[in-house]
Tab-separated table of C-alpha atoms and ligand atoms in Angstrom:
chain	number	residue	atom	x	y	z
A	194	UNK	CA	271.830	25.744	243.571
A	195	UNK	CA	269.442	22.816	243.679
A	196	UNK	CA	269.613	20.168	246.247
A	197	UNK	CA	269.391	16.280	246.041
A	198	UNK	CA	269.109	13.542	248.637
A	199	UNK	CA	270.455	10.402	247.733
A	200	UNK	CA	268.913	7.447	249.699
A	201	UNK	CA	270.893	4.246	249.179
A	202	UNK	CA	272.187	1.745	251.557
A	203	UNK	CA	275.247	1.184	249.167
A	204	UNK	CA	278.072	3.325	249.726
A	205	UNK	CA	279.484	2.825	246.208
A	206	UNK	CA	276.109	3.948	244.632
A	207	UNK	CA	275.965	7.007	246.889
A	208	UNK	CA	279.492	7.935	245.973
A	209	UNK	CA	278.794	7.565	242.307
A	210	UNK	CA	275.706	9.389	242.542
A	211	UNK	CA	277.095	12.179	244.430
A	212	UNK	CA	280.057	12.605	241.922
A	213	UNK	CA	277.401	13.023	239.133
A	214	UNK	CA	275.161	15.151	240.989
A	215	UNK	CA	277.907	17.487	242.235
A	216	UNK	CA	279.357	17.880	238.515
A	217	UNK	CA	275.888	18.936	237.832
A	218	UNK	CA	275.970	21.733	240.548
A	219	UNK	CA	273.704	19.869	242.921
A	220	UNK	CA	274.175	20.392	246.593
A	221	UNK	CA	274.053	16.678	247.821
A	222	UNK	CA	273.140	15.059	251.203
A	223	UNK	CA	272.932	11.358	251.792
A	224	UNK	CA	270.914	8.889	253.972
A	225	UNK	CA	271.343	5.114	254.189
A	226	UNK	CA	267.739	4.221	254.473
A	227	UNK	CA	264.271	5.567	254.413
A	228	UNK	CA	263.960	6.444	257.979
A	229	UNK	CA	266.954	8.554	258.115
A	230	UNK	CA	265.703	10.177	254.794
A	231	UNK	CA	262.368	11.039	256.462
A	232	UNK	CA	264.112	12.636	259.359
A	233	UNK	CA	266.473	14.561	256.988
A	234	UNK	CA	263.607	15.857	254.757
A	235	UNK	CA	261.786	17.066	257.899
A	236	UNK	CA	264.587	19.360	258.729
A	237	UNK	CA	265.662	20.398	255.224
A	238	UNK	CA	263.539	19.230	252.313
A	239	UNK	CA	265.411	18.934	249.142
A	240	UNK	CA	264.605	19.808	245.636
A	241	UNK	CA	264.708	16.100	244.457
A	242	UNK	CA	265.303	12.606	246.018
A	243	UNK	CA	267.099	9.875	244.388
A	244	UNK	CA	265.764	6.794	246.106
A	245	UNK	CA	266.832	3.100	246.209
A	246	UNK	CA	264.236	0.408	246.668
A	247	UNK	CA	265.615	-2.490	248.722
A	248	UNK	CA	267.180	-0.978	252.037
A	249	UNK	CA	267.178	-2.175	255.581
A	250	UNK	CA	265.086	-0.497	258.326
A	251	UNK	CA	262.726	1.366	255.837
A	252	UNK	CA	262.440	0.581	252.036
A	253	UNK	CA	262.216	3.085	249.316
A	254	UNK	CA	258.517	2.127	248.858
A	255	UNK	CA	257.700	2.606	252.637
A	256	UNK	CA	259.618	6.002	252.569
A	257	UNK	CA	257.873	7.194	249.366
A	258	UNK	CA	254.224	6.279	250.808
A	259	UNK	CA	255.258	7.991	254.184
A	260	UNK	CA	256.679	11.065	252.545
A	261	UNK	CA	253.907	11.529	250.102
A	262	UNK	CA	251.320	11.539	252.990
A	263	UNK	CA	253.275	13.800	255.032
A	264	UNK	CA	253.105	17.581	255.089
A	265	UNK	CA	256.865	17.845	254.763
A	266	UNK	CA	257.032	16.988	251.055
A	267	UNK	CA	256.449	20.335	249.573
A	268	UNK	CA	256.517	19.414	245.938
A	269	UNK	CA	260.177	17.584	245.858
A	270	UNK	CA	260.643	15.304	243.043
A	271	UNK	CA	261.284	11.658	243.570
A	272	UNK	CA	263.279	9.551	241.172
A	273	UNK	CA	263.547	5.714	242.176
A	274	UNK	CA	266.894	4.481	241.268
A	275	UNK	CA	266.905	0.839	241.605
A	276	UNK	CA	267.621	-2.776	240.345
A	277	UNK	CA	263.989	-3.668	240.706
A	278	UNK	CA	263.572	-3.441	236.962
A	279	UNK	CA	260.140	-5.134	236.285
A	280	UNK	CA	257.260	-3.209	234.842
A	281	UNK	CA	255.029	-4.104	237.819
A	282	UNK	CA	257.573	-2.360	240.074
A	283	UNK	CA	257.801	0.573	238.092
A	284	UNK	CA	254.059	0.936	237.841
A	285	UNK	CA	253.820	0.513	241.422
A	286	UNK	CA	256.405	3.275	242.061
A	287	UNK	CA	254.602	5.775	239.732
A	288	UNK	CA	251.324	4.871	241.535
A	289	UNK	CA	252.729	5.677	245.058
A	290	UNK	CA	253.967	9.013	243.759
A	291	UNK	CA	257.141	8.744	242.122
A	292	UNK	CA	257.975	11.197	239.290
A	293	UNK	CA	260.712	9.108	237.629
A	294	UNK	CA	262.502	5.925	237.479
A	295	UNK	CA	265.914	5.058	236.810
A	296	UNK	CA	266.799	1.191	236.138
A	297	UNK	CA	270.421	0.384	237.658
A	298	UNK	CA	272.837	0.256	236.332
A	299	UNK	CA	272.742	3.934	235.487
A	300	UNK	CA	275.223	6.375	233.764
A	301	UNK	CA	275.693	10.231	233.957
A	302	UNK	CA	273.750	10.842	230.732
A	303	UNK	CA	270.628	8.712	231.994
A	304	UNK	CA	270.664	10.406	235.281
A	305	UNK	CA	270.989	13.940	233.659
A	306	UNK	CA	268.116	13.154	231.263
A	307	UNK	CA	265.812	12.149	234.007
A	308	UNK	CA	266.716	15.456	236.331
A	309	UNK	CA	265.830	17.325	233.077
A	310	UNK	CA	262.462	15.479	232.628
A	311	UNK	CA	261.538	16.203	236.372
A	312	UNK	CA	262.406	19.957	235.791
A	313	UNK	CA	265.393	19.814	238.059
A	314	UNK	CA	268.013	20.770	235.406
B	1403	UNK	CA	301.238	5.240	214.781
B	1404	UNK	CA	303.004	3.088	212.021
B	1405	UNK	CA	302.878	4.029	208.276
B	1406	UNK	CA	300.777	1.066	207.799
B	1407	UNK	CA	298.320	2.130	210.406
B	1408	UNK	CA	298.041	5.594	208.602
B	1409	UNK	CA	297.556	3.847	205.414
B	1410	UNK	CA	294.923	1.553	206.692
B	1411	UNK	CA	293.067	4.654	208.200
B	1412	UNK	CA	293.281	6.305	204.809
B	1413	UNK	CA	291.612	3.357	203.326
B	1414	UNK	CA	288.759	3.215	205.837
B	1415	UNK	CA	288.194	7.033	205.422
B	1416	UNK	CA	287.849	6.795	201.783
B	1417	UNK	CA	285.546	3.879	202.047
B	1418	UNK	CA	283.492	5.871	204.519
B	1419	UNK	CA	283.365	9.004	202.384
B	1420	UNK	CA	282.526	6.887	199.398
B	1421	UNK	CA	279.462	5.225	201.057
B	1422	UNK	CA	278.259	8.089	203.184
B	1423	UNK	CA	279.863	11.151	202.400
B	1424	UNK	CA	281.116	11.429	205.844
B	1425	UNK	CA	284.721	12.355	206.894
B	1426	UNK	CA	286.772	10.276	209.318
B	1427	UNK	CA	288.488	12.607	211.807
B	1428	UNK	CA	292.004	11.496	212.983
B	1429	UNK	CA	290.824	12.010	216.584
B	1430	UNK	CA	288.170	9.206	215.997
B	1431	UNK	CA	290.571	6.617	214.570
B	1432	UNK	CA	290.870	4.907	218.114
B	1433	UNK	CA	287.119	4.519	218.007
B	1434	UNK	CA	286.945	3.183	214.505
B	1435	UNK	CA	289.405	0.626	215.643
B	1436	UNK	CA	287.350	-0.475	218.487
B	1437	UNK	CA	284.201	-0.544	216.165
B	1438	UNK	CA	285.907	-2.743	213.656
B	1439	UNK	CA	287.071	-5.146	216.252
B	1440	UNK	CA	283.870	-7.277	216.178
B	1441	UNK	CA	283.952	-7.394	212.413
B	1442	UNK	CA	287.417	-8.963	212.513
B	1443	UNK	CA	286.200	-11.651	215.247
B	1444	UNK	CA	283.082	-12.355	212.882
B	1445	UNK	CA	285.019	-13.093	209.828
B	1446	UNK	CA	288.227	-14.281	211.512
B	1447	UNK	CA	290.324	-11.771	210.082
B	1448	UNK	CA	293.495	-11.556	212.083
B	1449	UNK	CA	294.122	-7.769	212.060
B	1450	UNK	CA	292.971	-4.289	210.942
B	1451	UNK	CA	295.821	-4.249	208.183
B	1452	UNK	CA	294.497	-7.457	206.708
B	1453	UNK	CA	291.024	-6.019	206.835
B	1454	UNK	CA	292.355	-2.912	204.785
B	1455	UNK	CA	293.937	-5.319	202.286
B	1456	UNK	CA	290.628	-7.055	201.860
B	1457	UNK	CA	288.694	-3.903	201.447
B	1458	UNK	CA	291.239	-2.271	199.129
B	1459	UNK	CA	290.197	-5.110	196.616
B	1460	UNK	CA	286.663	-3.475	196.482
B	1461	UNK	CA	285.218	-6.960	195.717
B	1462	UNK	CA	283.432	-7.706	198.966
B	1463	UNK	CA	280.474	-5.076	198.968
B	1464	UNK	CA	278.966	-6.696	202.155
B	1465	UNK	CA	282.057	-6.406	204.116
B	1466	UNK	CA	282.449	-2.933	202.880
B	1467	UNK	CA	278.900	-2.087	203.969
B	1468	UNK	CA	279.348	-3.746	207.422
B	1469	UNK	CA	282.712	-1.717	207.955
B	1470	UNK	CA	280.957	1.591	207.016
B	1471	UNK	CA	277.966	0.919	209.237
B	1472	UNK	CA	280.310	0.162	212.180
B	1473	UNK	CA	282.360	3.272	211.498
B	1474	UNK	CA	279.185	5.625	211.500
B	1475	UNK	CA	278.148	7.255	214.718
B	1476	UNK	CA	274.500	6.270	215.404
B	1477	UNK	CA	274.005	7.825	218.763
B	1478	UNK	CA	270.631	9.012	219.424
B	1479	UNK	CA	268.090	9.107	221.997
B	1480	UNK	CA	264.356	9.822	222.693
B	1481	UNK	CA	263.516	13.643	222.802
B	1482	UNK	CA	267.014	14.497	222.007
B	1483	UNK	CA	267.926	18.071	222.960
B	1484	UNK	CA	264.930	18.211	225.103
B	1485	UNK	CA	264.638	22.359	225.058
B	1486	UNK	CA	264.652	22.119	221.062
B	1487	UNK	CA	262.409	19.241	220.873
B	1488	UNK	CA	260.062	20.920	223.004
B	1489	UNK	CA	260.090	23.945	220.879
B	1490	UNK	CA	259.288	21.539	217.944
B	1491	UNK	CA	256.376	19.720	219.569
B	1492	UNK	CA	254.979	23.137	220.890
B	1493	UNK	CA	255.247	26.467	218.930
B	1494	UNK	CA	256.537	24.731	215.658
B	1495	UNK	CA	253.786	22.128	215.511
B	1496	UNK	CA	251.333	24.835	216.532
B	1497	UNK	CA	252.284	26.914	213.658
B	1498	UNK	CA	252.023	23.851	211.321
B	1499	UNK	CA	248.746	23.087	212.755
B	1500	UNK	CA	247.525	26.582	211.672
B	1501	UNK	CA	249.082	26.513	208.059
B	1502	UNK	CA	247.853	23.093	207.385
B	1503	UNK	CA	244.377	23.307	209.138
B	1504	UNK	CA	242.601	23.483	205.736
B	1505	UNK	CA	243.881	20.269	204.555
B	1506	UNK	CA	244.652	18.502	207.897
B	1507	UNK	CA	247.587	16.873	206.311
B	1508	UNK	CA	251.060	16.742	207.582
B	1509	UNK	CA	254.175	14.899	206.170
B	1510	UNK	CA	257.126	14.490	208.072
B	1511	UNK	CA	260.542	13.283	207.264
B	1512	UNK	CA	262.916	12.004	209.935
B	1513	UNK	CA	266.340	12.063	207.782
B	1514	UNK	CA	269.047	10.088	209.283
B	1515	UNK	CA	266.848	8.513	211.837
B	1516	UNK	CA	269.515	6.041	213.100
B	1517	UNK	CA	267.570	3.542	215.515
B	1518	UNK	CA	264.175	5.275	215.599
B	1519	UNK	CA	264.025	7.167	218.691
B	1520	UNK	CA	263.751	10.391	216.741
B	1521	UNK	CA	260.697	9.534	214.674
B	1522	UNK	CA	259.130	7.487	217.433
B	1523	UNK	CA	259.285	10.473	219.807
B	1524	UNK	CA	257.377	12.260	217.306
B	1525	UNK	CA	254.708	9.506	216.887
B	1526	UNK	CA	254.293	9.263	220.750
B	1527	UNK	CA	253.836	13.158	220.783
B	1528	UNK	CA	251.039	13.048	218.462
B	1529	UNK	CA	249.592	10.037	220.296
B	1530	UNK	CA	249.577	12.183	223.533
B	1531	UNK	CA	247.611	14.967	221.997
B	1532	UNK	CA	244.573	13.167	220.183
B	1533	UNK	CA	242.076	15.954	220.553
B	1534	UNK	CA	244.406	18.418	218.733
B	1535	UNK	CA	245.199	16.145	215.993
B	1536	UNK	CA	241.774	14.323	215.491
B	1537	UNK	CA	240.908	13.942	212.131
B	1538	UNK	CA	244.452	14.801	210.886
B	1539	UNK	CA	246.302	12.671	208.204
B	1540	UNK	CA	249.946	12.594	209.647
B	1541	UNK	CA	252.709	10.662	208.102
B	1542	UNK	CA	256.133	10.226	209.752
B	1543	UNK	CA	258.595	8.859	207.297
B	1544	UNK	CA	262.071	7.829	208.623
B	1545	UNK	CA	265.235	7.087	206.334
B	1546	UNK	CA	268.781	6.205	207.347
B	1547	UNK	CA	271.728	4.964	205.358
B	1548	UNK	CA	272.443	2.120	208.007
B	1549	UNK	CA	270.846	-1.158	207.229
B	1550	UNK	CA	271.463	-2.269	210.943
B	1551	UNK	CA	270.107	0.773	212.560
B	1552	UNK	CA	267.082	0.623	210.415
B	1553	UNK	CA	266.453	-3.137	211.525
B	1554	UNK	CA	266.449	-1.921	215.058
B	1555	UNK	CA	264.197	1.060	214.235
B	1556	UNK	CA	261.546	-1.161	212.448
B	1557	UNK	CA	261.724	-3.643	215.409
B	1558	UNK	CA	261.070	-0.888	217.910
B	1559	UNK	CA	263.121	-2.791	220.316
B	1560	UNK	CA	265.379	-1.191	222.968
B	1561	UNK	CA	267.766	-1.997	225.567
B	1562	UNK	CA	267.413	-1.033	229.058
B	1563	UNK	CA	270.328	1.482	228.539
B	1564	UNK	CA	268.517	2.903	225.450
B	1565	UNK	CA	265.039	3.039	226.781
B	1566	UNK	CA	266.148	5.371	229.798
B	1567	UNK	CA	267.788	7.849	227.440
B	1568	UNK	CA	265.396	10.847	227.338
B	1569	UNK	CA	262.166	8.768	227.569
B	1570	UNK	CA	259.910	10.004	230.464
B	1571	UNK	CA	258.999	6.885	232.529
B	1572	UNK	CA	255.121	7.553	231.937
B	1573	UNK	CA	255.568	7.162	228.186
B	1574	UNK	CA	257.480	4.026	228.582
B	1575	UNK	CA	254.781	2.330	230.495
B	1576	UNK	CA	252.128	3.488	228.058
B	1577	UNK	CA	253.904	2.688	224.913
B	1578	UNK	CA	256.416	-0.361	225.512
B	1579	UNK	CA	256.046	-3.968	226.462
B	1580	UNK	CA	258.829	-5.487	228.613
B	1581	UNK	CA	260.695	-8.482	227.161
B	1582	UNK	CA	263.187	-9.201	230.080
B	1583	UNK	CA	265.856	-6.425	229.606
B	1584	UNK	CA	264.503	-5.213	226.358
B	1585	UNK	CA	261.490	-2.842	225.787
B	1586	UNK	CA	259.523	-3.055	222.577
B	1587	UNK	CA	257.287	-0.310	221.270
B	1588	UNK	CA	253.884	-1.340	220.903
B	1589	UNK	CA	252.113	-1.691	217.568
B	1590	UNK	CA	250.247	1.731	217.273
B	1591	UNK	CA	253.224	3.776	217.451
B	1592	UNK	CA	255.239	1.460	215.299
B	1593	UNK	CA	252.546	1.681	212.737
B	1594	UNK	CA	252.684	5.364	212.744
B	1595	UNK	CA	256.123	5.413	211.188
B	1596	UNK	CA	257.363	4.211	208.044
B	1597	UNK	CA	261.025	3.401	207.411
B	1598	UNK	CA	263.085	3.247	204.295
B	1599	UNK	CA	266.853	3.018	203.544
B	1600	UNK	CA	268.196	6.307	201.914
B	1601	UNK	CA	271.493	7.985	201.218
B	1602	UNK	CA	270.893	11.800	201.965
B	1603	UNK	CA	273.424	12.444	199.211
B	1604	UNK	CA	271.029	11.058	196.770
B	1605	UNK	CA	268.101	13.276	195.338
B	1606	UNK	CA	264.995	12.588	197.616
B	1607	UNK	CA	262.057	10.931	196.144
B	1608	UNK	CA	259.559	13.647	194.779
B	1609	UNK	CA	259.644	17.429	195.221
B	1610	UNK	CA	257.888	19.720	197.728
B	1611	UNK	CA	256.717	16.655	199.657
B	1612	UNK	CA	257.485	17.293	203.422
B	1613	UNK	CA	256.189	20.061	205.562
B	1614	UNK	CA	258.710	19.179	208.319
B	1615	UNK	CA	262.085	17.548	207.757
B	1616	UNK	CA	264.302	16.740	210.741
B	1617	UNK	CA	267.840	16.285	209.867
B	1618	UNK	CA	269.795	16.260	212.954
B	1619	UNK	CA	273.300	15.376	214.034
B	1620	UNK	CA	274.351	14.203	210.712
B	1621	UNK	CA	275.536	17.000	208.630
B	1622	UNK	CA	278.335	17.829	211.172
B	1623	UNK	CA	280.176	14.648	209.957
B	1624	UNK	CA	280.177	15.737	206.222
B	1625	UNK	CA	282.612	17.952	204.425
B	1626	UNK	CA	281.366	21.492	203.255
B	1627	UNK	CA	280.585	20.048	199.473
B	1628	UNK	CA	278.694	17.036	200.773
B	1629	UNK	CA	276.907	19.196	203.388
B	1630	UNK	CA	275.751	21.444	200.590
B	1631	UNK	CA	274.485	18.713	198.643
B	1632	UNK	CA	272.461	17.225	201.299
B	1633	UNK	CA	270.945	20.586	202.195
B	1634	UNK	CA	269.890	20.958	198.505
B	1635	UNK	CA	268.255	17.593	198.528
B	1636	UNK	CA	266.462	18.556	201.606
B	1637	UNK	CA	265.336	21.961	200.326
B	1638	UNK	CA	263.852	20.178	197.315
B	1639	UNK	CA	261.924	17.796	199.156
B	1640	UNK	CA	260.492	20.469	201.515
B	1641	UNK	CA	257.133	22.228	200.746
B	1642	UNK	CA	257.479	25.825	200.058
B	1643	UNK	CA	256.425	27.079	203.537
B	1644	UNK	CA	257.845	23.971	205.391
B	1645	UNK	CA	260.585	23.878	208.145
B	1646	UNK	CA	263.785	22.288	208.598
B	1647	UNK	CA	265.082	21.206	211.907
B	1648	UNK	CA	268.691	20.575	212.444
B	1649	UNK	CA	270.608	19.250	215.743
B	1650	UNK	CA	271.324	21.738	218.467
B	1651	UNK	CA	274.952	22.256	217.300
B	1652	UNK	CA	274.316	22.574	213.597
B	1653	UNK	CA	273.444	25.596	211.282
B	1654	UNK	CA	272.907	26.240	207.513
B	1655	UNK	CA	274.314	29.604	207.898
B	1656	UNK	CA	277.264	29.855	205.429
B	1657	UNK	CA	276.524	26.451	204.095
B	1658	UNK	CA	273.993	26.819	201.520
B	1659	UNK	CA	271.606	29.468	199.773
B	1660	UNK	CA	268.636	27.252	199.828
B	1661	UNK	CA	267.732	27.781	203.470
B	1662	UNK	CA	267.377	30.795	205.780
B	1663	UNK	CA	267.232	30.808	209.608
B	1664	UNK	CA	263.451	31.036	210.804
B	1665	UNK	CA	262.979	34.431	212.425
B	1666	UNK	CA	260.341	32.984	214.720
B	1667	UNK	CA	261.969	29.556	215.800
B	1668	UNK	CA	265.665	29.138	216.990
B	1669	UNK	CA	267.183	26.127	215.282
B	1670	UNK	CA	264.697	25.824	212.477
B	1671	UNK	CA	265.023	26.996	208.771
B	1672	UNK	CA	262.837	27.842	205.773
B	1673	UNK	CA	263.227	27.866	202.179
B	1674	UNK	CA	265.410	30.809	201.359
B	1675	UNK	CA	263.148	31.765	198.484
B	1676	UNK	CA	260.023	32.375	200.561
B	1677	UNK	CA	261.363	35.461	202.285
C	76	SAM	C1	274.316	10.681	215.252
C	76	SAM	S1	273.089	9.733	214.384
C	76	SAM	C2	271.883	10.992	214.663
C	76	SAM	C3	270.504	10.261	214.716
C	76	SAM	C4	269.100	11.299	214.990
C	76	SAM	N1	268.820	12.175	213.924
C	76	SAM	C5	269.595	12.249	216.336
C	76	SAM	O1	269.724	13.498	216.103
C	76	SAM	O2	269.354	11.596	217.338
C	76	SAM	C6	273.599	10.145	212.552
C	76	SAM	C7	272.892	9.209	211.693
C	76	SAM	O3	273.132	9.609	210.304
C	76	SAM	C8	273.205	8.535	209.501
C	76	SAM	N2	273.957	8.774	208.306
C	76	SAM	C9	275.098	9.197	208.135
C	76	SAM	N3	275.410	9.240	206.867
C	76	SAM	C10	274.148	9.291	206.196
C	76	SAM	C11	273.853	9.594	204.707
C	76	SAM	N4	274.814	9.937	203.856
C	76	SAM	N5	272.585	9.414	204.518
C	76	SAM	C12	271.751	8.961	205.433
C	76	SAM	N6	271.899	8.718	206.605
C	76	SAM	C13	273.182	9.039	207.094
C	76	SAM	C14	273.979	7.346	210.381
C	76	SAM	O4	273.593	6.207	209.929
C	76	SAM	C15	273.254	7.660	211.659
C	76	SAM	O5	272.299	6.851	212.010
């Protein structure tokens, strides 16, 4: 069973994403910001991280830079999942080490497609 | 459901069959009702029964075409059925490369291309492998029966929802320009595909033209006789040693004697006479 960490400050998004991921047979964990996500990854690194951009305490971009620079990352895939839908943001995320990008709003099929593309399905 | 509704659905089913060969299944009636609502609004037609009456006269060809296109399922996405598409862009195209390395000429037909994601996925694949295909003359021809789907395909413009379906973000960044919430394919990829309107029940132009034909997720909506007819037309258009690719859930087995399943590639079919 593959594992996914959802990092998003919105309870609704976490709930929706969890539901989709669980029907795709993922083991799911949740974090409310980048800082909590870093701690969780240090303990138990997931196969894939679904990452929001704008969050209090530590943003998705700050998390991604810290994560990719740390020894804990161990090949996990990172999929940004955000309302930041401009091409400059998308390019910046890829440059910082994101593997895929989902522009919100998303549906089950989009997420499923992206998980396939990064090789987690 | 009232008798009137049943009669109207029968009329719509007949219209769809006449224009596209497709069958209207009873379990899709609700979808058809939804799909036709915008047409009612556009033409100030009060309800579906009145639409049925207007269509029954057979006098308004534009209205009929509009209804047919609304009833047809246009669903598609980039690199649809990823595993099958990977087989196509990997081993199948490798074998085509070998077979055609003397002429370096490849003719591909995306039959029933809908809004263009299928032929453009192929065009992006060739663009991503320039060394392998250097010096090759590759032509991707794409056809569909739906004028509105073809208009979008030619334009190469996709909504945020469509652009995310199946397309890796790297390819999106490389080949598309953003226009607010829409994404437009850049000129070089658009130029790699030609589009034309074509009903697959009609004979294709020319025989033995295409090395590879994709006809995916269209045959499943046809009745047996029409399916046989379409497969016959495709076989005629295919070169002797060409390949036909169907949708992941489709087969030619038991449908025609013109094609046989490829021994090498699952989901691909060859001319029956070459065996
Ligand atoms: C479900 S889409 C599949 C698109 C694409 N091949 C794919 O697999 O994603 C089916 C397409 O077949 C087209 N179609 C239906 N009947 C047709 C006919 N008789 N001749 C040509 N195209 C037809 C429809 O307009 C629609 O765009």
